[in-house]
Short mmCIF file of C-alpha atoms in Angstrom, two decimals:
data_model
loop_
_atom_site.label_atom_id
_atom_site.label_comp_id
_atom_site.label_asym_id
_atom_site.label_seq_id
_atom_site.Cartn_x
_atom_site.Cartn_y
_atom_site.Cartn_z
CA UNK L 10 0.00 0.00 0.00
CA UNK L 11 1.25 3.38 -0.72
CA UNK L 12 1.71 6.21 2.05
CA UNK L 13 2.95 9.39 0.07
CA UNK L 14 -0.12 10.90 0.40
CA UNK L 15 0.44 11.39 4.40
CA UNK L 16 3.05 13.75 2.74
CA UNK L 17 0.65 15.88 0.73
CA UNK L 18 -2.04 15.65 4.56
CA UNK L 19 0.63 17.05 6.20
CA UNK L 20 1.51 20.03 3.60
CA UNK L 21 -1.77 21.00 4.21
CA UNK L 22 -2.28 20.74 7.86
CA UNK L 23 1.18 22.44 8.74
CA UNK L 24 1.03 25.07 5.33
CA UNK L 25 -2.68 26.08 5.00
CA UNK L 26 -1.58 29.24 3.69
CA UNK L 27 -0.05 27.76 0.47
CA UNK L 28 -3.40 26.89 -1.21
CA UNK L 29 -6.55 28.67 -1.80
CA UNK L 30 -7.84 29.34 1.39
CA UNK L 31 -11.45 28.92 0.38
CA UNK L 32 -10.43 25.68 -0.90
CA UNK L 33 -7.77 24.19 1.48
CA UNK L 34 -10.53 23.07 4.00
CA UNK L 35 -12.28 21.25 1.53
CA UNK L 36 -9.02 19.36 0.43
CA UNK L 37 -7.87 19.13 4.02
CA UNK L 38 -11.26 17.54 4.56
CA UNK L 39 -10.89 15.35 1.54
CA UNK L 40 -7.54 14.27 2.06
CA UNK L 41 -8.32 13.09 5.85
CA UNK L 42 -11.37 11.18 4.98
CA UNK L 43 -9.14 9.62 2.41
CA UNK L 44 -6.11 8.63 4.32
CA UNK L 45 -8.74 7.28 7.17
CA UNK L 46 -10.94 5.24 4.51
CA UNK L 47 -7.58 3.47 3.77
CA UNK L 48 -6.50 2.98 7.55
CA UNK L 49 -9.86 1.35 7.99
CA UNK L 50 -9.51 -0.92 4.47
CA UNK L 51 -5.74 -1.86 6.25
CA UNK L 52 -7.51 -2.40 9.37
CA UNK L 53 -10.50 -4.61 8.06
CA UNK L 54 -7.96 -6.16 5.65
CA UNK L 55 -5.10 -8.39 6.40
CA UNK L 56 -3.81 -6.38 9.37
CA UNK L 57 -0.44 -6.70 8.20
CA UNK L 58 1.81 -3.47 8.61
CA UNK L 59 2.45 -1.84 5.28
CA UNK L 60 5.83 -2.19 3.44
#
C-alpha cells in the first residue's frame, strides 16, 4: 500500500496558507477522509503493517 499521500495531509495541515484558502478546508477535509478510509480498508484487511 502506498503512504505518500500522508506527505501531501501534512503540507496542508502544517502550510494552509499555500493553497486557496477557500479551498484548502475542503481538500484538508478530503484528504483526511481519504487517508482514514484506507487505515480502515488496512484495518479490516489483512492487518499486516504496510511495506
Amino acid at each position: 500500500m502506498e503512504w505518500e499521500e500522508s506527505d501531501t495531509i501534512l503540507s496542508f495541515i502544517l502550510f494552509p496558507s499555500n493553497f486557496n484558502r477557500s479551498r484548502s478546508l475542503i481538500f484538508n477535509i478530503f484528504l483526511h477522509l481519504e487517508f482514514l478510509a484506507k487505515l480502515v480498508l488496512w484495518a479490516l484487511g489483512d492487518r499486516k503493517l504496510p511495506a
